[in-house]
Structures are given as structure tokens and as C-alpha cells.
mmCIF file of C-alpha atoms in Angstrom:
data_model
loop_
_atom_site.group_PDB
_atom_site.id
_atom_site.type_symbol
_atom_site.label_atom_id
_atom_site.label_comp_id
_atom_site.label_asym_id
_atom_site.label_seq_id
_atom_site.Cartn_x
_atom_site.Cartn_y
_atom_site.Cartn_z
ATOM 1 C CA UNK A 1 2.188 37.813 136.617
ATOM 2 C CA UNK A 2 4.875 35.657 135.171
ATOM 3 C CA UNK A 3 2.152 32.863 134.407
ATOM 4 C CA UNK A 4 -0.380 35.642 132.959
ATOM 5 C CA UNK A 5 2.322 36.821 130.153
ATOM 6 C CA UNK A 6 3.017 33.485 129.246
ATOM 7 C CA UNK A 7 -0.190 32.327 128.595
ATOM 8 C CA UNK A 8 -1.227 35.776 126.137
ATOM 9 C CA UNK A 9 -0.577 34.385 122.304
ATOM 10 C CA UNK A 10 1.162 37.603 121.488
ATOM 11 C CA UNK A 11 4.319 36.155 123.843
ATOM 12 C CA UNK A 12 4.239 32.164 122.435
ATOM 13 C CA UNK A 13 8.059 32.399 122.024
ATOM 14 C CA UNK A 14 8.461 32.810 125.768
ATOM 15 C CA UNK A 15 6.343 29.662 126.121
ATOM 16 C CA UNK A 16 8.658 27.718 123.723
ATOM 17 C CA UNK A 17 12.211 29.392 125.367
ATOM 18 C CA UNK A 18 13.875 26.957 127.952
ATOM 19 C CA UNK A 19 13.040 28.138 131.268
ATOM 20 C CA UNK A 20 15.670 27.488 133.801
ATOM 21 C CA UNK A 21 15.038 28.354 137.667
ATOM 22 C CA UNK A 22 18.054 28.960 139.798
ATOM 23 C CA UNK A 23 18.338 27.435 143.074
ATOM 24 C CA UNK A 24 20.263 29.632 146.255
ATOM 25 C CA UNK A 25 23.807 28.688 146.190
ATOM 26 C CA UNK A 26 25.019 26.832 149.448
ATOM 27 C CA UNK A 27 26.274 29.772 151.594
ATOM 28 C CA UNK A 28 29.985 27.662 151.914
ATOM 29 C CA UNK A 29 30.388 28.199 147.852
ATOM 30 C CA UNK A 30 29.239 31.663 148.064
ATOM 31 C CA UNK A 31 32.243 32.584 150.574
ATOM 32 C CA UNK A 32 34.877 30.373 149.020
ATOM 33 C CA UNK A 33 33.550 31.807 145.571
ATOM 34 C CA UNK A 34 34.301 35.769 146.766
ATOM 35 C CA UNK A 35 37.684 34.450 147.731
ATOM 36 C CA UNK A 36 38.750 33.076 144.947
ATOM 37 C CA UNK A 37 37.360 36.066 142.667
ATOM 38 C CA UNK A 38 38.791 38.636 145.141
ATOM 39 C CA UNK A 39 41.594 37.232 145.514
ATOM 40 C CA UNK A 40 42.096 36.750 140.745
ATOM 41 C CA UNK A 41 41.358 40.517 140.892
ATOM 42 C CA UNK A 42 44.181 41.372 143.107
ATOM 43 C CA UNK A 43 42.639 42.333 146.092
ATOM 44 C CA UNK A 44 41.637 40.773 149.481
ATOM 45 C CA UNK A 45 38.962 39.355 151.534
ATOM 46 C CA UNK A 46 39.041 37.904 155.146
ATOM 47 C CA UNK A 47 37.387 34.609 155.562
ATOM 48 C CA UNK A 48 35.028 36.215 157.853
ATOM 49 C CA UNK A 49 34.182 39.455 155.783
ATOM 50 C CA UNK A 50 33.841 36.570 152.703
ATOM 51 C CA UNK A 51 31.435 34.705 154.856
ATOM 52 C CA UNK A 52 29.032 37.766 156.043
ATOM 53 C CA UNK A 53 29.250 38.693 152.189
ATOM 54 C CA UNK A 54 28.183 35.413 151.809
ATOM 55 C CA UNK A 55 25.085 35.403 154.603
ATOM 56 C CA UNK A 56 24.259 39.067 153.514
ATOM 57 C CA UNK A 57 23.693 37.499 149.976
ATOM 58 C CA UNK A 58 21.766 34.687 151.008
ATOM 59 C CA UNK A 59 22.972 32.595 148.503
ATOM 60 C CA UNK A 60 20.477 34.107 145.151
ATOM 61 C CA UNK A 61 22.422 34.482 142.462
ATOM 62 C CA UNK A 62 22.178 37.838 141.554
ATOM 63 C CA UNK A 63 22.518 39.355 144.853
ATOM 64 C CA UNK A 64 25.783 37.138 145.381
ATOM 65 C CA UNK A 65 26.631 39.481 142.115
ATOM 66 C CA UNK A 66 25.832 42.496 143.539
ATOM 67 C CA UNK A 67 27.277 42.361 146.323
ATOM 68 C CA UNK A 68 30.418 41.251 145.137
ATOM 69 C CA UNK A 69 30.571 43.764 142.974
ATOM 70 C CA UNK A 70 29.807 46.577 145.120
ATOM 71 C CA UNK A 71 31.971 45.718 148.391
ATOM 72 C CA UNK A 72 34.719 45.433 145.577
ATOM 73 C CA UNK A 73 33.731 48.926 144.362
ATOM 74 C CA UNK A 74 33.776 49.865 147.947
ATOM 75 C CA UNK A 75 37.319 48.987 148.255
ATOM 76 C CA UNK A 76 38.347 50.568 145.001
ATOM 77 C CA UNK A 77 37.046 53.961 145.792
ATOM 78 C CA UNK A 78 38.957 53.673 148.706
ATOM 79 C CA UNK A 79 42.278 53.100 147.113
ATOM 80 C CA UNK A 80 42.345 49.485 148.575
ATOM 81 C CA UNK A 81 43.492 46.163 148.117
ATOM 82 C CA UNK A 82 41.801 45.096 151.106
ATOM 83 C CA UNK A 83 38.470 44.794 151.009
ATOM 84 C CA UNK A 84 37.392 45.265 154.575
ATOM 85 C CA UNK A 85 33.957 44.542 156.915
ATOM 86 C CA UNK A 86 33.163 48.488 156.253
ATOM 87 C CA UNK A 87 33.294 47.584 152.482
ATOM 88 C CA UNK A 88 31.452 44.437 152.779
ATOM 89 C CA UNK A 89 28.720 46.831 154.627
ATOM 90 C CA UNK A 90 28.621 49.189 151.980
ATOM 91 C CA UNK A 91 28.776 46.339 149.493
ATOM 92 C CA UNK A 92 25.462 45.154 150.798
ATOM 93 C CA UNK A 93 23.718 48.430 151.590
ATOM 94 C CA UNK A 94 24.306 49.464 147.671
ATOM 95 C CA UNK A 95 23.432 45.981 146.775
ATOM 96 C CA UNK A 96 20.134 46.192 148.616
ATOM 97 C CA UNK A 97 19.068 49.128 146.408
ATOM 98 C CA UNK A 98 20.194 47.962 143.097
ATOM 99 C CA UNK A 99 18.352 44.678 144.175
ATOM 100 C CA UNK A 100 14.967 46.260 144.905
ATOM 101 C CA UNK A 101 15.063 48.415 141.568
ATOM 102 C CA UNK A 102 15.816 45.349 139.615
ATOM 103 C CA UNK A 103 14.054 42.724 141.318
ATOM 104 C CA UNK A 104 11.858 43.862 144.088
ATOM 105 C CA UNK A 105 9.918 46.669 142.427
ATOM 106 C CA UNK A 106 9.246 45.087 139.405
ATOM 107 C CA UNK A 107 8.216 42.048 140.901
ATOM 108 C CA UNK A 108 5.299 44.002 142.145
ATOM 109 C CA UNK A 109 4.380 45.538 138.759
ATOM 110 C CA UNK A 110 0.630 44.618 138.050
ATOM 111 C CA UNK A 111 -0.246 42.494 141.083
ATOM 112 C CA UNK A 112 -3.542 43.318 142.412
ATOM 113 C CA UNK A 113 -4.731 45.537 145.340
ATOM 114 C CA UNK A 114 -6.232 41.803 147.172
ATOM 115 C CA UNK A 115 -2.725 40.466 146.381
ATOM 116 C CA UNK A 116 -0.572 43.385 147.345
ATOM 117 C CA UNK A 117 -2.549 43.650 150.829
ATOM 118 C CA UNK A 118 -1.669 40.003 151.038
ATOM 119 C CA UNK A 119 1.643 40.192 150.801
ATOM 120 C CA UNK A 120 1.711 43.832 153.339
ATOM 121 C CA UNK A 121 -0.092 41.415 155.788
ATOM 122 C CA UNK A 122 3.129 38.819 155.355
ATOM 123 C CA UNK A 123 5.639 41.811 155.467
ATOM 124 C CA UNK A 124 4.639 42.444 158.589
ATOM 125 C CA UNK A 125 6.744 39.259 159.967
ATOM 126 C CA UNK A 126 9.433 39.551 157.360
ATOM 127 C CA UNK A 127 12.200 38.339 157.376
ATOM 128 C CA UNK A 128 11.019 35.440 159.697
ATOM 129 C CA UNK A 129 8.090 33.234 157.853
ATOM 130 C CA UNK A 130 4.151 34.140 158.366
ATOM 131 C CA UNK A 131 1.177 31.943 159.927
ATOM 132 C CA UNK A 132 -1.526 31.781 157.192
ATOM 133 C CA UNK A 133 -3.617 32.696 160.024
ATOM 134 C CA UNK A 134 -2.000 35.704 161.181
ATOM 135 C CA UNK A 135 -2.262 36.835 157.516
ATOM 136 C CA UNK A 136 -6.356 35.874 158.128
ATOM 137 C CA UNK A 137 -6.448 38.044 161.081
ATOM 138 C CA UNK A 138 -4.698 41.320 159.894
ATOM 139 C CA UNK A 139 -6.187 41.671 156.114
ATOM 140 C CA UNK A 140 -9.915 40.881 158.186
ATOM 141 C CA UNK A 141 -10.674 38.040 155.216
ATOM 142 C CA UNK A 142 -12.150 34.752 154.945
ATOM 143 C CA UNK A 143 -9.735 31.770 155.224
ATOM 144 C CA UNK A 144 -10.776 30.776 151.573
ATOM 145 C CA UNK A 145 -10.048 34.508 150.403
ATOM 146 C CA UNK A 146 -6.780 34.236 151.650
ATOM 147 C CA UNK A 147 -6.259 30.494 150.227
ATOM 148 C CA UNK A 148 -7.023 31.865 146.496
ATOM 149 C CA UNK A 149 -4.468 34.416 147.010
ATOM 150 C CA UNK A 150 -2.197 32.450 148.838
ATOM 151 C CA UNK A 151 -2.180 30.180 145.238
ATOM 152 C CA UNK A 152 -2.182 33.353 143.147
ATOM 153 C CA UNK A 153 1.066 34.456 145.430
ATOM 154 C CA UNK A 154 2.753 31.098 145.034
ATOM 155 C CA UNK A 155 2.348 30.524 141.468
ATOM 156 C CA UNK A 156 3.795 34.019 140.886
ATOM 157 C CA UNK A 157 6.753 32.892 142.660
ATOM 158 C CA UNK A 158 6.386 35.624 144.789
ATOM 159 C CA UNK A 159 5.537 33.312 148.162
ATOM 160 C CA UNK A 160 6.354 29.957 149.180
ATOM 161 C CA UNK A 161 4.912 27.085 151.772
ATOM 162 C CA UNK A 162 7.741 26.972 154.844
ATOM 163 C CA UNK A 163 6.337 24.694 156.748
ATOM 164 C CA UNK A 164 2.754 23.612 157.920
ATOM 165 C CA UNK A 165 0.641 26.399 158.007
ATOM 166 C CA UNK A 166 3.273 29.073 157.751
ATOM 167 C CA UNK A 167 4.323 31.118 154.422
ATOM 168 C CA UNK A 168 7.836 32.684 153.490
ATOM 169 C CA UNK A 169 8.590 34.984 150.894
ATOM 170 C CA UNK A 170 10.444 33.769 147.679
ATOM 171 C CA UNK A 171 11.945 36.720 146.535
ATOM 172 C CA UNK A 172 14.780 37.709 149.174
ATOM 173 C CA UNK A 173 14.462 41.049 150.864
ATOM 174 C CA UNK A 174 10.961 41.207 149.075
ATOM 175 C CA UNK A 175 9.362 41.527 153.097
ATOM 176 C CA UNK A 176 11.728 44.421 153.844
ATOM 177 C CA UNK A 177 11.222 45.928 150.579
ATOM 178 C CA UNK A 178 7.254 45.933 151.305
ATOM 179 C CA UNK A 179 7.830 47.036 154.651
ATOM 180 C CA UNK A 180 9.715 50.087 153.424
ATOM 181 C CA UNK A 181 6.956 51.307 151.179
#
């Protein structure tokens, strides 16, 4: 997908722009990072309630955003300077669905029917990783068929090797996203 619009002419500036790939932020900086910005805005956080924030998250960047931003939200409808384990909850939940709108949906704009049953046969496992052969045995394909799409699936970014002979998905929550569908 990703690879496909940077290789059509009409997009060369994309191919010249600096391309910078965020890695997960360690789950420790997530939590000590909600309670130092909780705590700058006035309000509070628990170390616990920071730290399921924090493992809610996973540690991607954007969804450490959004769900800061909504359990905060969460507090301030309430009237609160305490932002509690109910608003962390909420926090997430409203997180989840800004996340799949932004990330999860589109990442799923113009993949193919061989690479969306692909990645159905891997949310089938999610949010634990997949055996390649598993994936073999439910889409009722050749292990090479499922190899070339298996490549096509990690250079997307949209899958990732986790381990010898087992697959995880790349973009968080993209398993239960697929699952919902």
C-alpha cells in the first residue's frame, strides 16, 4: 500500500521526504509520562490507573495520545480533578474508536481480497501471535500462496515475524479491529 504510492512518479516528493518510523515507547515512560502531564494540567492520576493507561496504550505513540487525552476528557466531563480507573476505562474505550477510524480502517484501504483473507485468517488468534501454518490451514492455500502474501503483509507494515514460524500484527488492535468486522 504504503510501498505502492511511493513508487507511482506522480508522488516523487514522498520518496524524497525523510521518513521516520516510531518505535513503541517503553511502557515505564508511558506511565511516568501521564503523570507528569496529568499532574502540569492540574489534575490527578494514581500510579496504578497511570500504569493500565500505560498497558492499555501499548506503548504506540498515538494511542498513548489518545488515550491520554480521552481519560482526561473523561475526568473533565465529570467535574474532576481526579482522574479515576472508570476514566482511564472510558479513556481507552473512546480511544479504541478514534484509533480504528484513524489508523485501523484506513490501513485496510486498497489491500486485496487474497490479502484481506490473510489477515481474517491471523485475526482469528489476535491479540496473541499466529502459526503461519494455522493461517495455511484456515484460508485452504498453498504454503507458497501464503508466503507471497505473508511478504506483501510485511512490507505493508501491516504484519510482522514474532518468532519462528509464528506472525503478529504490526498495527495494534488491528486483530480486534478485523475481528469486529
Amino acid at each position: 500500500m504504503i510501498n505502492d504510492l511511493l513508487d507511482n512518479e506522480v508522488t516523487t516528493f514522498l520518496r524524497r521526504a525523510l521518513r521516520r518510523e516510531l518505535d513503541n515507547v517503553p511502557l515505564p515512560d508511558v506511565k511516568n509520562a501521564f503523570l507528569e502531564t496529568v499532574a502540569d494540567s492540574g489534575k490527578t492520576i494514581s500510579e496504578e490507573d497511570a500504569l493500565e493507561a500505560a498497558r492499555r496504550s501499548e506503548g504506540y505513540p498515538y494511542m498513548v495520545q489518545l488515550v491520554g487525552y480521552y481519560m482526561w476528557q473523561s475526568a473533565q466531563r465529570r467535574g474532576s480533578n481526579v482522574i479515576t480507573a472508570d476514566d482511564v476505562s472510558t479513556g481507552v474505550s473512546d480511544a479504541l474508536l478514534a484509533f480504528d477510524d484513524a489508523v485501523c480502517a484506513p490501513a485496510l484501504d486498497g489491500i486485496t481480497g487474497a490479502e484481506r483473507l490473510f489477515l481474517m485468517a491471523m485475526a482469528k488468534d489476535s491479540p496473541n501471535t499466529t502459526q503461519v501454518g494455522d493461517i495455511t490451514d484456515r484460508t485452504r492455500r498453498s504454503r507458497s500462496w501464503v508466503s507471497k502474501y505473508r511478504a506483501i503483509l510485511i512490507k505493508d507494515k501491516l504484519i510482522r515475524p514474532a518468532g519462528h514460524g509464528q506472525l503478529e500484527f504490526a498495527v495494534p488492535h488491528l486483530g480486534q479491529y478485523l475481528q469486529s468486522l
